């Protein structure tokens, strides 16, 4: 399907051919057709109506979850198999009969979670960064991807940030700091056809390390999205080259935990709110940081959030549990009781900010992990996940010691041969981290059989954290 | 045979010795003699049982129990026009051994024991082998119900769906992804 959006206009070309622009290495659009745009627009309208009243929200959620359960029992192989050995009813009050699933389940047989009764021609694939040690591909639909935009706008609105997304300027710049990542420019219809740029602020992407600062000064994005490491590196670049800083209306921080000190620094540096955003590739957006600092409000009204103890039982309100998601907007990968690996507590208490949605308190997870190459350059866990992605790994642990030595333990996906994997992994790691660093790689069959409860820390670094 | 009629879960336990061929033969012998008055096909059965996987043999044992127990359908008493030997060949060799072989590759024996759907599936397959009508159902309804329950058929359907989805995933990999306004 071709997008309805025009992505080769004067503004796009000017931004693309700007002398400070990064090396563009990708080309895409939001891939929305006219009917899809309509669907997203309708979702946005409903969003306000549904979230306006707790009762409407609960009724709407119950209806969408029951529809999901019914469809899963009829059309998703994982649940078709399951219903042969236990009685499962497509009712919210029977949700707990459905077993919680983990990344390990999704990594082993992702296809068994894809419904068999839909048209696949719009399917696109995203890779998870594998930050919990089970890398896998998540199929998505352009509509569910575009709805990220609807939720971002809802969040900005909750923060009282007035935006003026329009075709004549850059709506959003997504910045990364990675050895290798996609860079592209397009327009997004969810942001009123505003321009969207995805750029890498790592020096590898430019002829001169100061270029990303110049580029962003010229592009003047309304909103910056990205992870705290990329934001911090960007601020450092502005400082290092004595350039006048940019002042977006907000920074939306994703990917890894936003430490309080880092948030304060970024807020003060860029002169705008920094909103922590809790979202996973598998689930889409889950919650955003409350403007009053009171935890994280659940953002989409179409996800059912449970908090489970280590044995998979629901904990009481206020007790800490693993955040477990049912529902969402991804028609190609609808999840039922998906254990995220992140922990927190739920509260339904009224919040002073006015958002009636419940809040996650003490959200734990998404710890940033920074590694160092022999040259002194930094890599993050997403870099390492990308490097290891071509290999058929079911699970892995990647540890870097203070002396920069690296220890990798892994287990393979079922039915994948072991042929040459260790020398090939060693080779790619030597290329990324530099020759001369001690690298130990072993296959460990016990990794995959460990309990679900997030005991595996796939990325561990004993060097000091870069951006603190 | 009384021990079999309650199908205790230990029949599915891989560590027990019930399902070894040498132990199965006397059980089957009793079953054939008590229920079908047949005694002379054990040599033939021994070879077939030896060819089954250990899981298949456990499933075979549980299947015999389901049939003896009456299962959800009282079948053998309704079978008319078969010599005892023909009946044994159809039920034991034509259905139960064949099913044990297929199911042994698909379903853990523990899943078969105590599962009403699998018991019904098995009994319906025996009924089909013997051309027995199911009381209160038309032939078409019986066929549909068996299709819904049939583990082997379901496995085939699932394999087909798996191929279809794997192909879709492969094609999607070749497509560029839609632009996402934020990272994760």
XYZ file of C-alpha atoms in Angstrom:
652
model
C 0.000 0.000 0.000
C 1.278 3.458 -0.876
C 1.023 6.310 1.567
C -1.218 9.205 0.656
C 1.355 11.623 1.959
C 3.668 13.677 -0.288
C 7.258 13.303 0.856
C 9.235 14.946 -1.945
C 8.201 18.603 -1.567
C 10.441 21.670 -1.313
C 10.709 21.666 2.467
C 11.593 17.992 2.595
C 14.167 18.413 -0.159
C 15.696 21.437 1.550
C 16.009 19.564 4.830
C 17.256 16.467 3.100
C 19.927 18.306 1.100
C 20.977 20.626 3.922
C 24.764 20.636 4.180
C 24.577 19.730 7.871
C 22.194 16.863 7.308
C 23.199 13.363 8.382
C 23.996 10.633 5.924
C 20.464 9.531 5.079
C 20.339 5.785 4.830
C 16.631 4.975 4.700
C 13.497 6.084 3.026
C 9.958 5.561 4.220
C 6.704 7.283 5.076
C 3.892 6.684 7.536
C 2.439 4.275 4.931
C -1.092 5.422 5.662
C -3.722 5.248 2.944
C -6.741 7.550 3.053
C -8.947 4.965 4.856
C -6.156 4.348 7.343
C -5.804 8.068 8.033
C -9.501 8.138 8.709
C -9.169 5.232 11.114
C -6.390 6.992 13.029
C -8.371 10.196 13.115
C -11.393 8.327 14.486
C -9.210 6.703 17.145
C -8.025 10.135 18.214
C -11.574 11.410 18.567
C -12.609 8.321 20.561
C -9.525 8.648 22.730
C -10.786 11.861 24.259
C -14.321 10.555 24.678
C -13.305 7.225 26.210
C -10.767 8.677 28.616
C -13.162 11.380 29.678
C -15.126 9.122 32.023
C -13.795 6.167 34.050
C -17.022 4.257 33.448
C -16.898 4.720 29.669
C -13.248 3.715 29.746
C -13.921 0.535 31.746
C -16.830 -0.492 29.514
C -14.894 0.170 26.351
C -11.851 -1.708 27.685
C -13.919 -4.706 28.739
C -15.532 -4.886 25.330
C -12.212 -4.653 23.459
C -10.501 -7.218 25.703
C -13.358 -9.716 25.300
C -13.265 -9.241 21.552
C -9.528 -9.877 21.642
C -9.918 -13.053 23.730
C -12.613 -14.424 21.420
C -10.544 -13.716 18.344
C -7.474 -15.275 19.943
C -9.296 -18.520 20.747
C -10.549 -18.778 17.180
C -7.640 -17.386 15.197
C -4.349 -17.401 17.090
C -2.525 -20.704 17.102
C -0.995 -20.312 20.553
C -4.485 -20.020 22.064
C -6.061 -22.589 19.751
C -3.550 -25.094 21.095
C -4.193 -23.976 24.615
C -7.946 -24.300 24.480
C -7.508 -27.986 23.702
C -6.036 -28.584 27.123
C -7.897 -26.123 29.288
C -11.225 -24.403 29.251
C -10.879 -20.793 28.178
C -13.747 -18.367 27.858
C -13.542 -15.022 26.084
C -14.611 -13.063 29.123
C -12.773 -10.503 31.201
C -13.654 -12.362 34.394
C -11.851 -15.384 32.935
C -8.758 -13.471 31.823
C -6.697 -15.030 34.594
C -7.279 -18.460 33.056
C -5.108 -17.327 30.167
C -1.458 -17.991 31.044
C 0.888 -15.008 31.230
C 3.340 -14.995 28.333
C 6.884 -13.679 28.258
C 9.393 -12.461 25.721
C 10.743 -15.983 25.610
C 7.383 -17.258 24.275
C 7.271 -14.532 21.651
C 10.906 -15.090 20.653
C 10.460 -18.843 20.169
C 7.425 -18.776 17.892
C 6.375 -15.229 17.026
C 4.134 -16.492 14.228
C 2.006 -18.432 16.707
C 0.772 -15.090 18.122
C -0.279 -13.655 14.752
C -3.989 -14.060 13.920
C -4.712 -16.256 10.891
C -7.735 -14.309 9.672
C -6.364 -10.990 8.495
C -4.762 -9.521 5.411
C -0.994 -9.365 5.863
C -0.217 -7.026 2.981
C 0.313 -4.024 5.258
C 2.500 -5.816 7.755
C 5.788 -4.173 8.676
C 8.413 -5.476 11.054
C 10.203 -3.849 13.969
C 13.004 -5.451 15.887
C 13.041 -5.192 19.623
C 16.366 -3.995 20.942
C 16.514 -7.150 22.973
C 17.111 -5.259 26.182
C 15.755 -8.165 28.174
C 17.845 -10.708 26.351
C 15.259 -12.197 23.995
C 15.557 -10.349 20.703
C 12.686 -10.859 18.310
C 10.664 -9.289 15.529
C 7.365 -7.574 16.164
C 4.930 -7.335 13.259
C 3.018 -4.065 13.199
C 0.387 -2.314 11.134
C 0.884 1.283 9.877
C -2.326 2.265 11.667
C -1.102 1.055 15.044
C 2.226 2.817 14.427
C 0.446 6.063 13.510
C -1.581 5.838 16.720
C 1.671 6.436 18.601
C 1.277 9.975 17.277
C -2.267 10.218 18.603
C -1.048 9.151 22.027
C 1.904 11.544 21.952
C -0.499 14.406 21.234
C -2.756 13.282 24.060
C 0.223 13.241 26.398
C 1.414 16.704 25.284
C -2.097 17.972 25.860
C -2.086 16.532 29.394
C 1.144 18.398 30.016
C -0.459 21.603 28.773
C 2.010 21.926 25.909
C 0.531 23.865 23.020
C 1.694 22.464 19.728
C 1.152 23.810 16.237
C 1.944 20.865 14.059
C 1.689 21.980 10.440
C 3.080 21.049 7.044
C 5.396 24.080 6.927
C 7.815 22.992 9.630
C 9.412 20.102 11.454
C 7.030 18.550 13.955
C 9.302 15.971 15.483
C 12.979 15.079 15.451
C 13.775 11.644 16.787
C 17.406 11.683 17.856
C 19.570 8.672 18.542
C 23.148 8.195 19.608
C 24.209 4.905 18.129
C 27.075 3.534 16.092
C 24.577 2.617 13.451
C 20.915 3.474 13.083
C 18.439 4.510 10.436
C 18.314 8.155 9.372
C 15.462 9.435 7.235
C 13.061 12.271 6.640
C 9.373 12.147 5.861
C 6.027 13.619 6.843
C 3.561 12.239 9.339
C -0.134 12.703 8.776
C -0.874 12.223 12.479
C 1.035 15.455 13.076
C -0.970 17.391 10.525
C 1.499 16.400 7.804
C 4.351 17.989 9.721
C 7.889 16.928 8.889
C 9.533 14.135 10.830
C 13.294 13.601 10.886
C 15.068 10.684 12.439
C 18.718 11.468 12.917
C 21.742 10.024 14.630
C 23.780 12.515 16.665
C 26.731 10.121 16.849
C 29.814 11.504 15.032
C 29.874 8.491 12.688
C 26.895 9.942 10.813
C 28.517 13.301 9.883
C 31.499 14.880 8.185
C 31.877 17.065 11.299
C 30.650 16.178 14.816
C 29.027 19.618 15.234
C 26.714 19.107 12.244
C 23.782 17.591 14.165
C 23.597 20.782 16.267
C 23.639 22.978 13.177
C 21.090 20.755 11.518
C 18.676 20.841 14.419
C 19.086 24.607 14.759
C 18.059 24.951 11.142
C 15.285 22.353 11.335
C 13.799 23.809 14.579
C 11.678 20.791 15.527
C 8.712 21.455 17.786
C 9.320 18.271 19.751
C 12.388 16.109 20.280
C 11.946 12.407 20.937
C 14.774 10.050 21.815
C 16.544 8.407 24.696
C 18.273 10.260 27.545
C 21.699 9.263 26.280
C 21.064 10.863 22.882
C 19.660 14.042 24.490
C 22.639 14.316 26.807
C 25.114 13.774 24.001
C 23.315 16.417 21.972
C 23.566 18.910 24.838
C 27.271 18.102 25.159
C 27.798 18.762 21.469
C 26.092 22.176 21.710
C 28.363 22.982 24.634
C 31.521 21.643 23.027
C 31.034 23.764 19.892
C 29.659 26.826 21.727
C 26.511 26.798 19.645
C 23.273 28.439 20.598
C 21.049 25.681 21.871
C 17.661 24.766 20.432
C 14.451 25.230 22.404
C 11.879 22.623 21.463
C 8.513 22.685 23.233
C 9.192 19.350 24.900
C 11.546 16.398 24.994
C 9.892 13.001 25.056
C 12.289 10.550 26.610
C 11.969 6.886 25.657
C 13.852 3.632 25.666
C 15.700 3.730 28.936
C 15.039 5.023 32.401
C 15.206 8.791 32.741
C 17.176 9.377 35.889
C 15.972 12.383 37.962
C 19.299 14.207 37.725
C 19.368 13.751 33.979
C 15.796 15.014 33.650
C 16.638 18.141 35.659
C 19.732 18.760 33.568
C 17.889 18.340 30.247
C 14.943 20.483 31.387
C 17.273 23.243 32.384
C 19.459 22.900 29.303
C 16.741 22.858 26.661
C 14.364 25.059 28.649
C 11.343 22.801 28.216
C 9.573 19.923 29.942
C 11.169 16.499 29.616
C 8.462 13.850 29.592
C 9.379 10.287 30.421
C 7.524 7.936 28.121
C 7.043 4.256 28.879
C 6.616 2.266 25.705
C 7.731 -1.120 24.417
C 8.020 -2.298 20.832
C 5.836 -5.301 21.676
C 3.047 -3.339 23.371
C 3.321 0.210 22.041
C 2.955 3.137 24.449
C 1.919 2.175 27.973
C 2.259 5.253 30.183
C 3.719 8.736 30.485
C 5.181 10.583 33.439
C 2.595 12.611 35.343
C 3.167 16.385 35.002
C 2.897 16.598 38.806
C 5.577 13.967 39.250
C 3.148 11.406 40.683
C 4.183 8.296 38.780
C 3.123 7.342 35.281
C -0.425 7.628 33.966
C -1.579 4.780 31.792
C -1.976 6.388 28.413
C -3.928 4.218 25.957
C -7.431 3.408 27.120
C -7.357 0.092 25.226
C -4.788 -1.771 27.323
C -5.598 -3.783 30.405
C -2.721 -3.567 32.871
C -2.158 -6.199 35.532
C 0.560 -6.470 38.155
C 1.740 -10.024 38.797
C 3.950 -11.555 41.446
C 6.745 -13.947 40.578
C 4.333 -16.894 40.517
C 2.034 -15.101 38.075
C -0.667 -14.159 40.596
C -2.249 -10.715 40.648
C -0.943 -8.576 43.485
C -3.126 -6.235 45.528
C -3.444 -2.569 44.598
C -0.352 -0.783 45.860
C 1.861 -3.890 45.953
C 4.758 -4.218 43.574
C 4.228 -6.548 40.609
C 5.418 -7.229 37.088
C 3.592 -5.018 34.621
C 1.517 -7.297 32.397
C -0.369 -6.041 29.372
C -3.432 -7.254 27.512
C -4.772 -5.553 24.410
C -3.586 -2.566 22.471
C -3.844 -1.556 18.861
C -1.539 -3.958 17.065
C -3.847 -6.173 15.024
C -0.912 -8.279 13.808
C 0.399 -9.038 17.297
C -2.388 -8.760 19.853
C -1.027 -9.624 23.270
C -2.789 -11.344 26.139
C -1.199 -11.108 29.589
C 2.218 -10.175 28.282
C 4.791 -9.885 31.086
C 6.911 -6.885 30.249
C 9.806 -7.611 32.592
C 9.255 -4.177 34.196
C 7.864 -3.775 37.693
C 5.764 -1.189 39.444
C 2.715 -0.557 41.648
C -0.729 0.553 40.531
C -2.777 3.268 42.150
C -6.289 4.361 41.253
C -6.157 7.365 43.563
C -7.238 10.659 42.067
C -4.288 12.620 40.725
C -3.849 16.354 41.168
C -2.889 16.719 37.498
C -6.476 15.912 36.484
C -5.789 12.830 34.371
C -8.328 10.231 35.576
C -6.312 7.254 34.299
C -4.631 5.055 36.943
C -0.951 5.478 37.634
C 2.068 3.213 37.820
C 4.190 4.138 40.807
C 7.833 3.141 41.314
C 8.280 2.006 37.732
C 11.406 -0.136 37.586
C 13.173 -1.373 34.497
C 14.739 0.056 31.379
C 18.043 0.700 33.127
C 20.502 2.345 30.775
C 23.563 0.262 30.044
C 26.579 1.858 28.462
C 29.584 -0.019 27.081
C 32.962 1.239 25.967
C 35.049 0.349 22.914
C 38.832 0.207 23.046
C 38.951 3.574 21.269
C 37.045 5.142 24.189
C 33.825 5.504 22.197
C 30.621 4.508 23.898
C 28.039 2.006 22.743
C 24.694 1.335 24.345
C 22.623 -1.793 24.740
C 20.702 -1.028 21.533
C 24.016 -1.031 19.640
C 24.929 -4.416 21.041
C 21.439 -5.770 20.397
C 21.726 -4.638 16.776
C 25.147 -6.259 16.413
C 23.836 -9.571 17.749
C 20.516 -9.447 15.902
C 21.641 -11.376 12.775
C 22.438 -14.431 14.911
C 19.743 -16.998 15.774
C 19.937 -16.356 19.509
C 17.025 -17.205 21.755
C 18.545 -15.468 24.723
C 21.856 -13.972 25.770
C 23.781 -12.201 28.509
C 26.355 -9.611 27.552
C 28.675 -8.393 30.312
C 31.503 -5.866 30.109
C 33.999 -5.639 32.970
C 35.955 -2.576 34.097
C 38.996 -3.759 32.116
C 36.681 -3.667 29.040
C 36.748 -7.454 28.697
C 33.480 -8.890 27.366
C 31.713 -12.081 28.404
C 28.828 -13.369 26.321
C 26.668 -16.348 27.187
C 23.857 -17.378 24.901
C 21.467 -20.089 23.856
C 20.242 -20.672 20.331
C 16.737 -20.649 18.938
C 15.258 -24.155 18.600
C 16.446 -26.129 15.568
C 19.211 -23.679 14.722
C 22.658 -25.188 14.131
C 25.638 -24.017 16.145
C 27.905 -23.924 13.091
C 30.506 -21.105 13.288
C 28.353 -18.921 15.521
C 30.984 -18.302 18.197
C 33.754 -17.167 15.772
C 31.262 -15.032 13.865
C 29.963 -13.361 17.048
C 33.574 -12.766 18.123
C 34.319 -11.177 14.771
C 31.436 -8.685 14.883
C 32.198 -7.777 18.498
C 35.877 -7.200 17.675
C 34.834 -4.941 14.822
C 32.564 -2.919 17.119
C 34.708 -2.840 20.266
C 38.166 -2.947 18.706
C 40.730 -5.726 18.461
C 42.636 -6.562 21.604
C 39.686 -6.577 23.995
C 39.306 -9.978 25.661
C 36.065 -11.570 24.464
C 34.758 -14.795 25.962
C 31.728 -16.424 24.313
C 30.009 -19.551 25.538
C 26.766 -21.379 24.857
C 24.770 -21.843 28.066
C 21.747 -24.102 27.744
C 20.554 -23.167 31.236
C 19.812 -19.556 30.216
C 16.563 -20.393 28.449
C 15.277 -22.548 31.263
C 15.543 -19.958 33.997
C 12.349 -18.663 35.574
C 10.395 -15.916 33.844
C 10.782 -13.321 36.526
C 13.381 -11.192 34.847
C 16.335 -12.655 36.713
C 18.377 -12.516 33.553
C 20.096 -9.181 33.084
C 21.004 -9.358 29.416
C 23.213 -6.287 29.456
C 25.570 -5.597 32.315
C 28.336 -3.054 32.328
C 30.819 -2.405 35.069
C 32.226 0.736 33.490
C 30.910 4.086 34.748
C 27.624 5.334 33.298
C 28.301 7.947 30.692
C 25.543 10.434 31.062
C 25.205 10.784 34.805
C -9.252 -54.260 33.608
C -10.664 -52.376 36.577
C -7.330 -50.670 37.073
C -7.538 -49.246 33.625
C -11.040 -47.940 33.849
C -10.148 -45.039 36.119
C -7.124 -43.982 34.095
C -4.868 -42.887 36.922
C -2.425 -40.167 35.912
C 0.588 -42.412 36.499
C -0.199 -44.125 33.206
C 1.156 -41.003 31.583
C 4.241 -40.880 33.790
C 7.295 -41.495 31.603
C 9.161 -43.137 34.492
C 6.684 -45.956 35.054
C 6.930 -49.302 33.371
C 3.257 -49.834 32.532
C 3.727 -48.885 28.933
C 6.596 -51.204 28.085
C 5.618 -53.667 25.388
C 6.060 -56.659 27.698
C 3.566 -55.150 30.155
C 1.156 -53.927 27.538
C 0.609 -57.302 25.957
C -1.057 -58.955 28.979
C -3.254 -55.880 29.438
C -4.350 -55.984 25.830
C -4.782 -59.698 26.028
C -7.201 -59.238 28.950
C -8.964 -56.434 27.112
C -9.424 -58.513 23.979
C -10.502 -61.588 25.850
C -12.884 -59.806 28.244
C -14.478 -57.424 25.790
C -14.124 -58.928 22.350
C -13.478 -62.596 22.997
C -10.439 -62.445 20.726
C -7.160 -64.108 21.565
C -5.162 -64.675 18.450
C -3.888 -61.348 17.171
C -1.324 -60.634 19.868
C 1.635 -61.543 17.650
C 0.535 -58.982 15.145
C -0.018 -56.336 17.831
C 3.355 -56.936 19.476
C 5.213 -55.782 16.358
C 3.027 -52.670 16.018
C 3.463 -51.719 19.672
C 7.222 -52.145 19.467
C 7.243 -49.700 16.560
C 5.485 -46.994 18.615
C 7.429 -44.330 20.473
C 7.355 -44.566 24.289
C 4.862 -41.663 24.261
C 2.799 -43.464 21.644
C 2.688 -46.604 23.815
C 1.529 -44.614 26.829
C -1.151 -42.988 24.717
C -2.168 -46.428 23.432
C -2.550 -47.675 26.983
C -4.627 -44.669 28.006
C -6.740 -45.090 24.860
C -7.564 -48.682 25.763
C -8.626 -47.416 29.160
C -10.884 -44.783 27.610
C -12.606 -47.360 25.408
C -12.978 -49.873 28.267
C -14.278 -47.156 30.494
C -17.073 -46.523 28.048
C -15.630 -43.113 27.207
C -18.185 -40.507 26.323
C -19.734 -43.003 23.865
C -20.548 -46.668 24.564
C -19.142 -48.010 21.340
C -18.137 -51.620 21.353
C -21.484 -52.830 22.549
C -23.130 -51.192 19.548
C -20.827 -52.734 16.969
C -22.804 -55.142 14.892
C -21.837 -57.427 12.035
C -18.161 -57.746 12.906
C -16.392 -60.915 13.805
C -14.476 -60.411 17.033
C -11.222 -60.629 15.119
C -12.324 -58.059 12.547
C -13.485 -55.783 15.348
C -10.145 -56.110 17.100
C -8.286 -55.369 13.903
C -10.360 -52.301 13.229
C -10.351 -50.967 16.774
C -6.901 -51.994 17.994
C -4.826 -51.888 14.862
C -6.812 -49.657 12.528
C -7.590 -46.934 15.043
C -5.897 -47.077 18.417
C -2.380 -47.969 17.263
C -2.598 -45.506 14.390
C -3.890 -42.746 16.659
C -1.291 -43.503 19.314
C 1.389 -43.187 16.663
C 0.082 -39.797 15.449
C -0.867 -38.387 18.834
C 2.421 -39.544 20.359
C 4.135 -37.004 18.128
C 1.719 -34.193 18.969
C 0.331 -34.481 22.469
C 2.028 -35.416 25.749
C 0.383 -38.537 27.214
C -0.448 -36.575 30.373
C -2.638 -34.335 28.237
C -4.685 -37.266 26.966
C -5.440 -38.654 30.401
C -8.436 -36.893 31.884
C -9.101 -34.702 28.840
C -12.742 -35.145 27.794
C -12.126 -33.697 24.327
C -9.360 -36.182 23.547
C -11.457 -39.056 24.900
C -14.339 -37.954 22.711
C -12.018 -37.602 19.731
C -10.750 -41.137 20.227
C -14.191 -42.654 20.635
C -15.489 -40.858 17.579
C -12.584 -42.215 15.588
C -13.387 -45.722 16.748
C -17.024 -45.105 15.789
C -15.930 -43.885 12.379
C -13.756 -46.983 11.898
C -16.732 -49.188 12.734
C -19.252 -47.086 10.751
C -21.283 -46.611 13.916
C -23.751 -43.730 13.972
C -23.628 -41.409 16.980
C -26.945 -41.210 18.713
C -28.730 -37.898 18.262
C -26.456 -36.680 15.453
C -26.706 -36.708 11.690
C -23.735 -38.132 9.805
C -22.776 -34.596 8.782
C -22.912 -33.336 12.369
C -20.736 -36.238 13.510
C -18.257 -35.489 10.758
C -18.112 -31.796 11.689
C -17.707 -32.530 15.374
C -14.870 -34.958 14.706
C -13.191 -32.440 12.429
C -13.295 -29.888 15.259
C -11.762 -32.348 17.665
C -9.301 -34.090 15.394
C -5.796 -33.469 16.753
C -4.016 -34.689 13.652
C -6.203 -32.644 11.330
C -5.830 -29.644 13.589
C -2.083 -30.056 13.530
C -2.151 -30.108 9.730
C -4.277 -26.946 9.668
C -1.910 -25.281 12.109
C 1.105 -26.206 10.032
C -0.552 -24.638 7.030
C -1.332 -21.470 8.993
C 2.239 -21.398 10.286
C 3.551 -21.528 6.721
C 1.183 -18.735 5.680
C 2.198 -16.470 8.578
C 5.911 -17.245 8.199
C 5.635 -16.236 4.542
C 3.846 -13.006 5.505
C 6.573 -12.227 8.046
C 9.244 -12.853 5.440
C 7.530 -10.552 2.950
C 7.100 -7.908 5.654
C 10.832 -8.056 6.424
C 11.529 -7.020 2.854
C 9.240 -3.978 3.181
C 10.460 -0.743 4.731
C 8.895 -0.079 8.132
C 6.480 2.794 8.671
C 8.028 5.782 10.413
C 7.493 5.755 14.162
C 7.574 9.161 15.876
C 9.302 7.895 19.013
C 11.697 5.177 19.956
C 11.170 2.438 22.494
